Structure formats: C-alpha cells, structure tokens
Amino acid sequence: MADTTMHALSGPTGPKPKKRLSRGNIIVYGTLLMFSMYYLLPLYVMIVTSLKGMPEIRLGNVFSPPLEVTYEPWVKAWSEACTGINCDGLSRGFWNSVQILVPSVILSIAIASVNGYALSHWKFKGSETFFTILIIGAFIPYQTMLYPIVIMLREGGDFLTWILNEPLEWVGLEGPGRVRIMGSLTGLVLVHTVFGMPILTLLFRNYFTSIPEELFKAARIDGAGFWRIFFQIMLPMALPIFVVAIILQVTGIWNDFLFGVIYTKPETYPMTVQLNNIVNSVQGIKEYNVNMAATLLTGLVPLIIYFASGKLFVRGIAAGAVKG
Amino acid sequence: MTMVTEQPGSGHGAKRPNRIFQNSMAKIASIPMILTALFVFVGGTAWTVLHSFTSSRLLPKLDFVGLAQYERLWGENNDRWWISITNLGVYGLCSMILTLVIGFTLAAMLDRKIRGESVFRTIFLYPFALSFVVTGLAWQWILNPQFGVESVVRSWGWESFNFDPLNNPDIVIFGILIAGIWQGTGLIMCIMLAGLRGIDEDIWKAARVDGIGTVKTYVKIIIPMMRPVFVTSLVLIASGIIKLYDLVVAQTNGGPGISSEVPAKYVINYMFQAQNLGQGFAASTMMLVSVIIILIPWAYLEFGGKKNG
Amino acid sequence: MNIENPSVAIKSLDLNFGAVKVLQDLNLDIAEGEFLVLLGSSGCGKSTLLNCIAGLLEPTDGQIWIKGNNVTWAEPSERGIGMVFQSYALYPQMTVKGNLSFGLKNARVPKVEIEKRVARAAEILQIEPLLDRKPGALSGGQRQRVAIGRALVRDVDVFLFDEPLSNLDAKLRADLRVELKRLHNQLQNTMIYVTHDQVEAMTLADRIAIMKGGKIMQLGTPDEIYNQPQNLYVADFIGSPSMNFFEGRLDAGTFKTDGLDLPMVGYAFAQPKAADGNVTIGIRPEHIITGELVASAPVQANVTIDLVEPMGSDTLVYAQIAGKTCRIRMDGQARVKQGENLAIGFDPARASLFDTASEARL
C-alpha cells in the first residue's frame, strides 16, 4: 500500500474545472474551506486557550483570541502540573516517553529490517508461514494478548532474576537482586517491539523484495554472505524506507496510550498517560489553559515530525494504517 | 588463467549440505519473528480464549466453568456490555459511512486540479499525526457546555441552542464520533486520493468524449473501478473501530455514567481494575470473534478473488 | 559429442519446483574456451540452468562439474565463475571501481592486486574514464561493460551471461555483440550465454543448445542448427521468417500432398532407407529460388502473389502453394506486385523432412 499511496503525490488526474469562478468551482472551494475549518478549529482553540489566563477563559468564548497573551500555562504544564502526588509537570512523562521511544524505535527497526531482508532474499522452509501468522496477528485485537504478555514479562523477569543471581550466590557473591521487566521501561520497549513487528517486517520485506534479485545474485557471486549483502548492498539502498519506518514508529510509540497504561507504573508513565491523568484528574479546580498547553505539548512531537517529513509521512502512515 | 577465488578442494562441493544448517543466518535472524508469531500472537490468543472458559478472578487459574462467563457477559442485566456493543455498533456504522463519504469527497475535490492542493492535504491529514488522547482532550474542551460551542452559539443570540453531547447519555457517542472522524478521515482521504491518481487519465477523456457528466462519471465509472480501494479502507476503518479505547478514556472516560462505554474498555476494566479476569477474557474473545467475522469475507474477496481474476 | 576434460560438465541434472519439472535429466559438456549459447523461448529452463551452474539455484538431482571439480553444492563464489546479468545488477551506491573490486575485497585479495586487475579490466573494456562514476551516471552500454568487467576482474575460467543485451536498444545491441565476440577471441574463456534472440545465438556461438521444457532439443553448431534441424521444434524456432511446413506422405522417395509432388532427389536422409508414411516437409523462405536461377532448379512451379512485404534488404512474398500460404524471400530489389505470376524453383536437398508423429528429422 505504501507504494500506491505514492500516487497521491503525483499530479492530479481529475477533470480540470473550466472557468475560474464557475458554479462547480465555488462548490469545490467552498466545501474544502468548510472542512478546513473543521480540521483546524481544534488546533486553533487549543492554541488560543493555552495562551489565555484563567479569568479570561471564564469570561467564556473558546474561539476568541487571547486579549492578553500569557505563557504561564505552558510553563505550568511542563513543570508544575500535578498527577496524583507528583507535581513536577509533564516533563517527567516527556522524558519517560523519550526513554521508551529511543530504544523501542531502534530495536524494533533493527529486528524488523533484518527480518524483512531474510524474508525477501533468503527464504527458508516455513518462513512464509511464520510471516503469514505475524501479519494475521496484526489484526488480532490487542486486548486478547494483553494479559498473557503481563505473565510473560513477569515470568521473564523472574527467570532473569534467577539466572543472574543463582550462579553468583553459588560462588558466594551477591547477585543484582530482583529484576523486574513487568512495569519497567524495558518491558514496554519489548511490547512495542513485538507489536511493531508485523507492519515493519511487511514494510521492509516489500521494500527488499522490490530490489532486483539479480543484484542479490551478483553479490553472492562476488562472495558476499547474509550480513555483508545486508550491510553493504541493501542498507545503503534502503535509507528512504528506514526514514518511513522511523516516522511510523516514532509517531506510533509516542501516541501510544494502551500499552503505557498497562505495562508501566505511575513513575514510568509515558507522556500520553500522564497527560490524561493531569487533564482528567478530579481533584482541584480545572485549569483549562494549563490542560490545553499540556495537550499541545504532548502533540508537539508527532506534529513536528508531520510537518517536517511531508511526503514521507504519507507513506509512513499509509503503511502503518494496517496497524490501525 | 588461474582461479584466484578459493580453490574448491576435490569433493568440497560434492556433498549436499545438511538442510538444517543451510541458510542458517536467515533462520537466526528470523528467531524474533518466530517467537513473536508463535508465543505472543498464537500462544497469547489461545491462552486468553482458553481462560475465558474459567472462573479466573484476581489471578488466572484453570478452573473451567464452561460458558458461564459468556452467559454473564450476554446476560440481560449486564447493561455495561450491552451499552458497550450498542455504542460500538452506532459509532462503527456512522464512522464507516461518514469516513468513506467525507474521505472520498475530499479526495475527489483535491483531484480536480485545484489551487493549494498540498495545503488542503496537509490540513486534512494533520489530526492523524495526533494521538487519540490529544484528540479526545481537545474535543472535550471544545464541546464543553460552559465555555465551548454551546455557550458560544448562545452568546451569538441563539439562546435556546442546545448541543452538549458529552453530558447527555443519549448522544454522547456522537460527541466521540465527531472527534473520531476528525482524527481519522485524513488517512482515508489519502488512500482514496492514491486510488484516484491510479486511475488512467484516458478514462476521463473517454467519459468526456461520450458526454458523461462529472458526477455521473464518478458514480458510474470511477467508484466501481476503485472497489479494491474502498475495501481496503473499510477494513482499515473497521479494525480501528474495534480497537476504540483511548479516545473514549480521554474524552469521557465512559461517562456520563456508563453511557459511552465500549468493548475494549470493558475488557480493560474487568482485567485490570475489577479483578475479574475471566469476564475480561470472555469479552476480549468476543472482540476477536468480531474481527474474524470482518476479516474472513475481506480475505475471501481480496485473495479468493485474485485467483479467479 | 564427447569432450575430453570439459570446462563445464552437467550430469543428469534435475530441478523441480514443487511438481513442476524445470530441468529434466539434462546432460551437457562444454569444452575449454567454447562459446556456448543456451537458446529458447521464455520458460524453457535456460536461465534456470545457468543459475544452477552459477550456484544460485540448487538442483534436485544430478551433478555440475567445473574444471574437473564437482561443484554441485559449492558456494557461487567458490566455483570460479563470473556472471553478467540482464539488468546489469550494478551496486548503485558504489562507484564503478567499487563495483569491480567488491568481489575481490570479499575474497581478501591484496590491495595492490585489486588495483592491477581493475586497471586491466578497465583497459580491456575501455572504461578507464568511468572508474569514479556511479552506475546511475552511465549509459546502458557503459553499464553493461562494467557488468562484464565485474566478471573479468575475478579472473575466472567460466563466464556466465544471462541475456546481457536484452535491455539495450537494437543498435547498441549489435555493437556490443561484436565487442563480446572480440572479447571472447581475446580472452579465450569458456562462455555460457543465455538468450532468446536467435541472431545473437547464431552470430556468437561456437555451439548452440536449443532448449524447450527443461530439455535440450538440439545441440550443435549454428550451421547444423540452421541447416539440419533435428526436429520440428528447432526447425520452426530457428530462422526468420520461419520455415514453411507442408504435411503430406512420403511415398517411395517422393513427398506427396494435395497439388504438390516433390521427388526428394539429393536429400540426405538420416537413415539410408526412410520408411514411407506421414511426414512434414520444411522449406526455408530463403531457399525458394526465384528469377533467372529457377531454370536450373530441380523442381519448378508457378504461383500467384498474394501479398508483398518490402523490407528494404529483402522482399517477403506470400503465395499459395498446395493450398497453403507460403513465404518466399526475394531480393530487396525484386520489383514484384500483388496478383502477378511468379516462377519459383526449389532444390529438395535443402529441405528438411520430419516424421509427423515423432517430429524427428528423417
């Protein structure tokens, strides 16, 4: 699908409107402008709200521009807003998200790219079967796998504890003690890697399959093996698809809420979860301007990626759409 | 001329290598995929389905109670579940129709060689970059009756204007729908636009030579040609609908009361808050069944049809 | 033909893709320094065979020997072969020099030696000015030369070509064909060349193996293939425009069909005494004599011209013979018109007779 979506970026094919101010033209531009307002309205409202003081908000009109611009809500959202007992703002969630994001993106893309490469040029008996299961797995609602993963992460942690402590204790040394994967950032990184695998593997497999087989054959005649062909021939050709994969993963992982809420604990909550807790907390008076500043802050990372990456984003989300 | 590459010793290439060690690097590289496919996807799903027939509460245990969890789930007084699936049905149906109609209309208009196409495209698609949490919170604010749309319209002089979806149990799901449509139509528009761009320009020329009007060409020729694109879009929308969770949590948290509950939220509540795992497993198994019901006809259309055509 | 110390020997090679038999009990010996062309239409197994020799595909059964070594299961890089592909298959991110030296680096050839070999290959192929360019900045012909160079630097005994000229336009293809022939004369390597283009096959080959359905239909010199096709398939495949065929009976040394009796005087039968029965005769359009020479031809006839196709270098005439449309190739200067009468002659010694049932040459 990623490739068909590239059509969207070539020239228009529809009929050309005849006159500049024909009736049809007015309808077309009118409709487009109307929808543009619908799409832009929330962004506008969020921005103006976040720049107003609370007294001005209480005067009541979400659409009116701020009479007196204040950056106070942004500062407060970043460093003072409260979730439960913590009052150190969204910055905590931001850095948690960064700590989740970086290893998740690297690990998931590293695994999926090698995997997609193996599935394209080094097929072995059964490789297609596993791949099919993987792709079908992308459609299974996460809810059916959530709890088994909790168990796997817990057991995995216990197993690691045993493996790391037992031999050391046996020789009389003190081991590192209890290792937990469930509830830790490591656990969440693993979950993101697992659930990112179907779509990323598909993405890379399709891309590497599109690289002519003769190139791969030539490299084999030249005496290159699995890894050498991957690193020296395939990787340099695959940079665009890596960018697409990075866009896809950064947006997807940053925006995740479900896994964050289930596989982490309050100290390690990612930004989205913390944002929801700040805005929807029932205690205290609602500070709408701080809430909107916090919401915008959370949306900032994917928005920056969206506006900076342009056409590649379209490819990325079209590929990621399968993930739903 | 001599051979410089490694000289094969006699008999070196004569032996058929062992099957298991052949292509071993590719096999090693595929281990994460195999583990994920087998243990998480197949194993995890099977585990959940199996435990949905047990009375597991705080901890999973293999204490089989037959269909008891399902009976309770579909029980007449389990309002929470009935409201969940009714909401999902209403949201799903409206979302499918509206997303397809809006997505296609916008794509068709963008395809008409208009000015500022890329600006419009950027505007329509940007919400898709945002998370459901951000979407839900933004619309929660816009739709709040005290300062939002309702109060603004009233301040314009239309005193009796009534639009407070997030606090009205009867229409709360439409409040969520407005936000969901806002977030998701851009993607469908993009896919539709790609489909339109994939159509041969000669079709338009032929239609013009035959004197067929623009709208009629779209309805009679273009849309039927784009059937695969519509099918793909439908599958995407449908699989997104079933997963609907974050948006509800952020925008209404299921409220007012339980009037905007959805199945995905029902599952999480029972699994991680109500400490009734068996009930959560049964509900998630029902989600799985509904996905299968959607996927099988699609897979049949997509892959079964290819063999014939 | 038995070849002593063959450069490449294929011994009862089988290859199945599931239930499909792509190569069936194939035997082929290729002599040292020989230019062998594998010719056939798509799907005949010619490229599959080449890939098996290269080690890129595993055979189901049988053996492949190169230079007296059994290499059936050896890695492609260990076989002492170089390969040139249809799509050139140059590594796009490396310069020409990088492309040429990649294989040598993998084989850990010393740097000095790499420099020497790259320089030599570049000189032979006249691509010295291109060494620092990337493949994207080269023309089709230049790319193909680099691809050949990549095989050349490996200093191997056997060159494999997989339709190397098919991606080029007609004029360039003709030029490179001549260059390839010159290269073979200069290097004297064994070359195995896959193509579907019979002109390439006829002009380049020492011997041609015509393949169909995973089997070799005929193996022989271009002359043998053209003049003595061993079966109907080869007869029909080789030659453009293709042979005229007439079905009939062989009766005491005379070919008979409705409205045509052809005494096979001077025809060299494969067996001294061919049995009478249903046969098919094949006559090449260019072997039908027209003009002044008709008078001296053993068999003569008069036909009416149906259609004329002037092609510049020669003229193709269609006429009815024995109730069938028949192609006659005349000189390009022949001034003939539709509807005219044309005197033709033929020498049965140049025909090909096939058993209709077994399709084998008689």
Coordinates of N, CA, C and O in Angstrom, one line a residue, chain B residues 113-258:
Chain B
K113 N -7.5 19.2 -9.9 CA -6.6 20.2 -10.3 C -6.8 21.6 -9.7 O -7.0 22.6 -10.4
I114 N -7.0 21.6 -8.4 CA -7.3 22.8 -7.7 C -6.0 23.5 -7.2 O -5.0 22.9 -7.2
R115 N -6.2 24.8 -6.9 CA -5.0 25.5 -6.3 C -4.8 25.1 -4.8 O -5.8 24.8 -4.2
G116 N -3.6 25.1 -4.4 CA -3.4 24.9 -3.0 C -3.7 23.5 -2.5 O -4.0 23.2 -1.4
E117 N -3.5 22.5 -3.4 CA -3.9 21.1 -3.1 C -3.1 20.7 -1.9 O -3.6 20.1 -1.0
S118 N -1.8 21.0 -1.9 CA -0.9 20.4 -0.8 C -1.3 21.1 0.5 O -1.1 20.4 1.6
V119 N -1.7 22.3 0.5 CA -2.1 23.0 1.7 C -3.3 22.3 2.3 O -3.3 21.9 3.5
F120 N -4.3 22.1 1.5 CA -5.5 21.4 1.9 C -5.2 20.0 2.5 O -5.7 19.6 3.5
R121 N -4.3 19.3 1.7 CA -4.0 17.9 2.1 C -3.3 17.9 3.5 O -3.6 17.1 4.4
T122 N -2.4 18.9 3.7 CA -1.7 19.0 5.0 C -2.7 19.2 6.1 O -2.6 18.6 7.2
I123 N -3.7 20.1 5.8 CA -4.7 20.4 6.9 C -5.5 19.2 7.2 O -5.8 18.9 8.4
F124 N -6.0 18.5 6.2 CA -6.9 17.4 6.4 C -6.2 16.2 7.1 O -6.8 15.4 7.8
L125 N -4.9 16.1 6.9 CA -4.2 14.9 7.4 C -3.6 15.1 8.8 O -3.3 14.1 9.5
Y126 N -3.3 16.4 9.2 CA -2.5 16.6 10.4 C -3.1 15.9 11.6 O -2.4 15.4 12.5
P127 N -4.5 15.9 11.8 CA -5.0 15.3 13.0 C -4.6 13.8 13.1 O -4.5 13.3 14.3
F128 N -4.3 13.2 12.0 CA -3.9 11.7 12.1 C -2.6 11.6 12.8 O -2.3 10.5 13.3
A129 N -1.8 12.6 12.8 CA -0.5 12.5 13.5 C -0.7 12.6 15.0 O 0.2 12.2 15.8
L130 N -1.8 13.1 15.4 CA -2.0 13.3 16.9 C -2.6 12.0 17.5 O -3.3 11.2 16.9
S131 N -2.3 11.8 18.8 CA -2.8 10.6 19.5 C -4.3 10.8 19.8 O -4.9 11.9 19.8
F132 N -5.0 9.7 20.1 CA -6.4 9.7 20.5 C -6.6 10.5 21.8 O -7.6 11.1 22.0
V133 N -5.5 10.4 22.6 CA -5.7 11.1 23.9 C -5.7 12.6 23.6 O -6.6 13.3 24.2
V134 N -4.8 13.1 22.8 CA -4.8 14.5 22.5 C -6.1 14.9 21.8 O -6.8 15.9 22.1
T135 N -6.5 14.1 20.8 CA -7.8 14.3 20.1 C -9.0 14.4 21.1 O -9.8 15.3 21.1
G136 N -9.0 13.4 22.0 CA -10.2 13.4 22.9 C -10.2 14.6 23.8 O -11.2 15.2 24.1
L137 N -9.0 15.0 24.3 CA -9.0 16.1 25.3 C -9.3 17.4 24.6 O -10.0 18.3 25.1
A138 N -8.8 17.6 23.3 CA -9.1 18.8 22.6 C -10.6 18.9 22.4 O -11.2 20.0 22.6
W139 N -11.3 17.8 22.0 CA -12.7 17.9 21.7 C -13.5 18.0 23.0 O -14.6 18.6 23.0
Q140 N -13.0 17.4 24.0 CA -13.7 17.5 25.3 C -13.8 19.0 25.7 O -14.8 19.5 26.2
W141 N -12.7 19.7 25.4 CA -12.7 21.1 25.7 C -13.7 21.9 24.8 O -14.4 22.8 25.2
I142 N -13.6 21.7 23.5 CA -14.4 22.4 22.6 C -15.9 22.1 22.8 O -16.7 23.0 22.7
L143 N -16.2 20.9 23.2 CA -17.6 20.5 23.3 C -18.2 20.8 24.7 O -19.3 20.6 25.0
N144 N -17.3 21.3 25.6 CA -17.8 21.5 27.0 C -18.9 22.6 27.0 O -18.7 23.7 26.3
P145 N -20.0 22.4 27.7 CA -21.1 23.3 27.6 C -20.9 24.7 28.2 O -21.4 25.7 27.8
Q146 N -20.0 24.8 29.2 CA -19.8 26.0 29.9 C -19.1 27.1 29.0 O -19.5 28.2 29.0
F147 N -18.1 26.7 28.3 CA -17.3 27.7 27.5 C -17.3 27.4 26.0 O -16.9 28.2 25.2
G148 N -17.7 26.1 25.7 CA -17.4 25.7 24.3 C -18.5 26.1 23.3 O -19.2 27.1 23.5
V149 N -18.7 25.2 22.3 CA -19.6 25.5 21.2 C -21.0 26.0 21.7 O -21.5 27.0 21.2
E150 N -21.6 25.3 22.7 CA -22.9 25.6 23.1 C -23.0 27.1 23.6 O -23.8 27.9 23.1
S151 N -22.0 27.4 24.4 CA -22.1 28.8 25.0 C -21.8 29.8 24.0 O -22.3 30.9 24.0
V152 N -20.9 29.5 23.1 CA -20.5 30.5 22.1 C -21.7 30.8 21.2 O -22.0 31.9 20.9
V153 N -22.4 29.7 20.7 CA -23.6 29.9 19.8 C -24.6 30.7 20.6 O -25.3 31.6 20.0
R154 N -24.8 30.3 21.9 CA -25.8 31.1 22.7 C -25.5 32.5 22.8 O -26.3 33.4 22.7
S155 N -24.2 32.8 22.9 CA -23.7 34.2 23.1 C -24.0 35.0 21.8 O -24.0 36.2 21.8
W156 N -24.1 34.3 20.7 CA -24.4 35.0 19.4 C -25.9 35.3 19.3 O -26.3 35.9 18.3
G157 N -26.6 34.9 20.3 CA -28.0 35.3 20.3 C -29.0 34.2 20.2 O -30.2 34.4 20.3
W158 N -28.5 33.0 19.9 CA -29.4 31.8 19.7 C -29.5 31.2 21.1 O -28.8 30.2 21.4
E159 N -30.4 31.8 22.0 CA -30.4 31.4 23.4 C -30.8 30.0 23.6 O -30.3 29.3 24.6
S160 N -31.6 29.4 22.7 CA -32.2 28.1 23.0 C -31.3 27.0 22.4 O -31.6 25.8 22.5
F161 N -30.1 27.4 21.8 CA -29.3 26.4 21.2 C -28.8 25.3 22.2 O -28.3 25.7 23.3
N162 N -29.0 24.1 21.8 CA -28.6 23.0 22.8 C -27.7 22.0 22.1 O -28.1 21.3 21.2
F163 N -26.5 22.0 22.6 CA -25.5 21.0 22.0 C -24.5 20.6 23.1 O -23.5 21.3 23.2
D164 N -24.9 19.7 23.8 CA -24.0 19.3 24.9 C -23.8 17.7 24.9 O -24.3 17.0 25.8
P165 N -23.2 17.2 23.9 CA -23.2 15.8 23.7 C -22.5 15.0 24.8 O -22.8 13.9 25.2
L166 N -21.4 15.6 25.4 CA -20.6 14.9 26.3 C -21.3 14.7 27.7 O -20.9 13.9 28.5
N167 N -22.4 15.4 27.9 CA -23.1 15.2 29.2 C -24.5 14.7 29.0 O -25.3 14.6 30.0
N168 N -24.8 14.3 27.8 CA -26.1 13.7 27.5 C -26.0 12.3 27.1 O -25.5 12.0 26.0
P169 N -26.4 11.4 28.0 CA -26.2 9.9 27.7 C -26.7 9.5 26.4 O -26.2 8.5 25.8
D170 N -27.8 10.1 25.9 CA -28.4 9.7 24.6 C -27.5 10.0 23.4 O -27.5 9.2 22.4
I171 N -26.7 11.0 23.5 CA -26.0 11.4 22.2 C -24.5 11.4 22.5 O -23.7 11.9 21.6
V172 N -24.0 10.9 23.7 CA -22.6 11.1 24.0 C -21.7 10.4 22.9 O -20.7 10.9 22.6
I173 N -22.2 9.3 22.4 CA -21.4 8.6 21.4 C -21.1 9.4 20.1 O -20.1 9.3 19.5
F174 N -22.1 10.3 19.8 CA -21.9 11.2 18.7 C -20.8 12.3 19.0 O -20.2 12.7 18.0
G175 N -20.7 12.6 20.2 CA -19.7 13.5 20.6 C -18.3 12.9 20.4 O -17.4 13.5 19.9
I176 N -18.2 11.6 20.7 CA -17.0 10.9 20.4 C -16.8 10.7 18.9 O -15.6 10.8 18.4
L177 N -17.9 10.5 18.2 CA -17.8 10.3 16.8 C -17.2 11.6 16.1 O -16.4 11.4 15.2
I178 N -17.6 12.7 16.5 CA -17.1 14.0 15.9 C -15.6 14.0 16.0 O -14.9 14.3 15.1
A179 N -15.1 13.6 17.2 CA -13.6 13.6 17.4 C -13.0 12.5 16.6 O -11.9 12.7 16.0
G180 N -13.6 11.3 16.5 CA -13.0 10.2 15.8 C -12.9 10.5 14.3 O -11.9 10.2 13.7
I181 N -14.0 11.1 13.8 CA -14.0 11.5 12.3 C -12.9 12.5 12.1 O -12.1 12.4 11.1
W182 N -12.8 13.4 13.0 CA -11.8 14.5 12.8 C -10.4 13.9 12.7 O -9.6 14.3 11.9
Q183 N -10.1 12.8 13.6 CA -8.8 12.3 13.6 C -8.5 11.4 12.4 O -7.4 11.3 11.9
G184 N -9.5 10.6 12.0 CA -9.3 9.5 11.0 C -9.5 9.7 9.6 O -9.0 9.0 8.7
T185 N -10.3 10.8 9.2 CA -10.7 10.9 7.8 C -9.5 11.2 6.9 O -9.5 10.8 5.7
G186 N -8.5 11.9 7.4 CA -7.4 12.3 6.6 C -6.7 11.1 6.0 O -6.3 11.1 4.8
L187 N -6.6 10.0 6.8 CA -5.9 8.8 6.2 C -6.7 8.3 5.1 O -6.1 8.0 4.0
I188 N -8.0 8.1 5.3 CA -8.9 7.6 4.2 C -8.8 8.5 3.0 O -8.7 8.0 1.8
M189 N -8.8 9.8 3.2 CA -8.7 10.7 2.1 C -7.4 10.4 1.3 O -7.4 10.4 0.1
C190 N -6.3 10.2 2.0 CA -5.1 9.9 1.4 C -5.1 8.7 0.5 O -4.6 8.6 -0.6
I191 N -5.7 7.6 1.1 CA -5.8 6.4 0.4 C -6.7 6.5 -0.8 O -6.4 6.0 -1.9
M192 N -7.8 7.2 -0.7 CA -8.7 7.5 -1.8 C -8.0 8.3 -2.9 O -8.2 8.0 -4.1
L193 N -7.3 9.3 -2.5 CA -6.6 10.1 -3.4 C -5.6 9.3 -4.2 O -5.5 9.4 -5.4
A194 N -4.9 8.4 -3.5 CA -4.0 7.5 -4.2 C -4.7 6.6 -5.2 O -4.3 6.4 -6.3
G195 N -5.9 6.1 -4.8 CA -6.7 5.3 -5.7 C -7.1 6.1 -6.9 O -7.0 5.7 -8.1
L196 N -7.5 7.4 -6.7 CA -8.0 8.2 -7.8 C -6.8 8.5 -8.8 O -6.9 8.5 -10.0
R197 N -5.6 8.7 -8.2 CA -4.4 9.0 -9.0 C -4.0 7.8 -9.8 O -3.3 7.9 -10.8
G198 N -4.4 6.6 -9.3 CA -4.0 5.4 -10.0 C -4.9 5.1 -11.2 O -4.7 4.2 -12.0
I199 N -6.0 5.9 -11.4 CA -6.9 5.7 -12.5 C -6.4 6.3 -13.7 O -6.0 7.5 -13.7
D200 N -6.4 5.6 -14.8 CA -5.9 6.1 -16.1 C -6.6 7.4 -16.5 O -7.9 7.4 -16.5
E201 N -5.8 8.3 -16.9 CA -6.4 9.6 -17.3 C -7.3 9.5 -18.5 O -8.2 10.3 -18.8
D202 N -7.0 8.5 -19.3 CA -7.8 8.3 -20.5 C -9.3 8.0 -20.2 O -10.1 8.2 -21.1
I203 N -9.5 7.4 -19.0 CA -10.9 7.2 -18.6 C -11.7 8.5 -18.7 O -12.8 8.6 -19.2
W204 N -11.1 9.5 -18.1 CA -11.7 10.8 -18.1 C -11.9 11.4 -19.5 O -13.0 11.9 -19.8
K205 N -10.9 11.2 -20.4 CA -11.1 11.6 -21.7 C -12.2 10.9 -22.4 O -13.0 11.5 -23.1
A206 N -12.2 9.5 -22.2 CA -13.3 8.8 -22.8 C -14.7 9.2 -22.4 O -15.6 9.4 -23.2
A207 N -14.8 9.5 -21.0 CA -16.1 9.9 -20.5 C -16.5 11.2 -21.1 O -17.7 11.5 -21.4
R208 N -15.5 12.1 -21.3 CA -15.8 13.4 -21.9 C -16.2 13.3 -23.3 O -17.2 13.9 -23.8
V209 N -15.5 12.4 -24.1 CA -15.9 12.2 -25.5 C -17.3 11.6 -25.5 O -18.2 12.0 -26.4
D210 N -17.7 10.7 -24.6 CA -19.0 10.2 -24.6 C -20.0 11.1 -24.0 O -21.2 10.8 -23.9
G211 N -19.6 12.3 -23.5 CA -20.5 13.3 -23.0 C -21.2 12.9 -21.6 O -22.3 13.3 -21.4
I212 N -20.4 12.2 -20.8 CA -20.9 11.8 -19.5 C -20.5 12.9 -18.5 O -19.4 13.4 -18.5
G213 N -21.5 13.4 -17.7 CA -21.2 14.4 -16.7 C -20.2 14.0 -15.6 O -20.0 12.8 -15.4
T214 N -19.6 15.0 -14.9 CA -18.6 14.7 -13.9 C -19.1 13.8 -12.8 O -18.5 12.8 -12.5
V215 N -20.2 14.2 -12.2 CA -20.8 13.4 -11.1 C -21.1 12.0 -11.5 O -20.8 11.0 -10.9
K216 N -21.7 11.9 -12.7 CA -22.1 10.6 -13.2 C -20.9 9.8 -13.5 O -20.9 8.6 -13.2
T217 N -19.8 10.4 -14.0 CA -18.6 9.6 -14.2 C -18.1 9.0 -12.9 O -17.7 7.9 -12.9
Y218 N -18.1 9.9 -11.9 CA -17.6 9.4 -10.6 C -18.4 8.2 -10.1 O -17.9 7.1 -9.8
V219 N -19.8 8.4 -10.2 CA -20.7 7.4 -9.6 C -20.6 6.1 -10.4 O -20.6 5.0 -9.9
K220 N -20.7 6.3 -11.8 CA -20.9 5.1 -12.6 C -19.6 4.4 -13.0 O -19.5 3.2 -13.3
I221 N -18.5 5.2 -13.1 CA -17.3 4.6 -13.6 C -16.1 4.6 -12.6 O -15.6 3.5 -12.3
I222 N -15.9 5.7 -11.9 CA -14.7 5.8 -11.1 C -14.9 5.0 -9.8 O -14.0 4.2 -9.5
I223 N -16.0 5.2 -9.1 CA -16.2 4.4 -7.9 C -16.2 2.9 -8.1 O -15.5 2.2 -7.3
P224 N -16.9 2.4 -9.1 CA -16.8 0.9 -9.3 C -15.3 0.5 -9.6 O -14.9 -0.6 -9.1
M225 N -14.5 1.4 -10.3 CA -13.2 1.0 -10.5 C -12.3 1.0 -9.3 O -11.3 0.3 -9.2
M226 N -12.8 1.7 -8.3 CA -12.0 1.8 -7.1 C -12.4 0.9 -6.0 O -12.1 1.0 -4.8
R227 N -13.1 -0.1 -6.4 CA -13.6 -1.1 -5.4 C -12.5 -1.6 -4.4 O -12.7 -1.6 -3.2
P228 N -11.4 -2.0 -4.9 CA -10.3 -2.5 -4.0 C -9.9 -1.5 -3.0 O -9.7 -1.8 -1.8
V229 N -9.9 -0.2 -3.4 CA -9.5 0.9 -2.5 C -10.6 1.0 -1.4 O -10.2 1.2 -0.2
F230 N -11.8 0.9 -1.8 CA -12.9 1.0 -0.8 C -12.8 -0.1 0.2 O -13.1 0.0 1.4
V231 N -12.6 -1.3 -0.4 CA -12.5 -2.5 0.5 C -11.4 -2.3 1.5 O -11.6 -2.5 2.7
T232 N -10.2 -1.9 1.0 CA -9.1 -1.7 1.9 C -9.4 -0.6 3.0 O -9.2 -0.8 4.2
S233 N -10.0 0.4 2.6 CA -10.4 1.5 3.5 C -11.4 1.0 4.6 O -11.2 1.3 5.7
L234 N -12.3 0.2 4.1 CA -13.3 -0.4 5.0 C -12.6 -1.2 6.1 O -13.0 -1.2 7.3
V235 N -11.7 -2.1 5.6 CA -11.0 -2.9 6.6 C -10.2 -2.1 7.6 O -10.3 -2.4 8.8
L236 N -9.6 -1.1 7.1 CA -8.8 -0.2 8.0 C -9.7 0.5 9.0 O -9.5 0.5 10.2
I237 N -10.9 1.0 8.5 CA -11.8 1.7 9.4 C -12.3 0.7 10.5 O -12.3 1.0 11.7
A238 N -12.7 -0.4 10.0 CA -13.3 -1.4 10.8 C -12.4 -1.9 11.9 O -12.7 -2.0 13.1
S239 N -11.1 -2.2 11.5 CA -10.2 -2.7 12.5 C -9.8 -1.6 13.5 O -9.5 -1.9 14.7
G240 N -9.9 -0.3 13.1 CA -9.7 0.8 14.0 C -10.8 0.9 15.0 O -10.6 1.2 16.2
I241 N -12.1 0.7 14.5 CA -13.2 0.9 15.3 C -13.2 -0.1 16.5 O -13.5 0.3 17.6
I242 N -12.9 -1.3 16.2 CA -12.9 -2.3 17.3 C -11.9 -2.0 18.4 O -12.2 -2.3 19.5
K243 N -10.8 -1.4 18.0 CA -9.8 -1.0 19.0 C -10.1 0.2 19.7 O -9.3 0.7 20.6
L244 N -11.2 0.9 19.4 CA -11.6 2.2 20.0 C -11.5 2.1 21.5 O -12.2 1.4 22.2
Y245 N -10.6 2.9 22.1 CA -10.4 2.8 23.6 C -9.8 4.2 24.1 O -10.5 4.8 24.9
D246 N -8.7 4.6 23.6 CA -8.0 5.8 24.2 C -8.9 7.0 24.0 O -9.0 7.8 24.9
L247 N -9.6 7.1 22.9 CA -10.4 8.3 22.6 C -11.5 8.4 23.7 O -11.7 9.5 24.2
V248 N -12.1 7.3 24.0 CA -13.2 7.3 25.0 C -12.7 7.6 26.4 O -13.2 8.4 27.1
V249 N -11.5 7.0 26.7 CA -11.0 7.2 28.0 C -10.6 8.7 28.2 O -11.0 9.3 29.2
A250 N -10.1 9.3 27.2 CA -9.7 10.7 27.3 C -10.8 11.6 27.2 O -10.9 12.6 28.0
Q251 N -11.8 11.3 26.3 CA -12.9 12.3 26.1 C -13.9 12.2 27.2 O -14.4 13.3 27.7
T252 N -14.4 11.0 27.6 CA -15.5 10.9 28.5 C -15.2 9.9 29.6 O -16.0 9.9 30.6
N253 N -14.2 9.1 29.5 CA -13.9 8.0 30.4 C -15.2 7.2 30.6 O -15.4 6.7 31.7
G254 N -15.9 7.0 29.6 CA -17.1 6.1 29.6 C -18.3 6.8 30.1 O -19.4 6.2 30.0
G255 N -18.2 8.0 30.5 CA -19.4 8.7 31.1 C -20.2 9.4 30.1 O -19.9 9.4 28.9
P256 N -21.3 10.1 30.5 CA -21.7 10.1 31.9 C -22.2 8.8 32.3 O -22.9 8.1 31.5
G257 N -21.9 8.4 33.5 CA -22.2 7.1 34.0 C -21.5 6.0 33.2 O -20.2 6.1 33.2
I258 N -22.2 5.1 32.6 CA -21.5 4.1 31.7 C -22.0 4.3 30.3 O -21.9 3.4 29.5

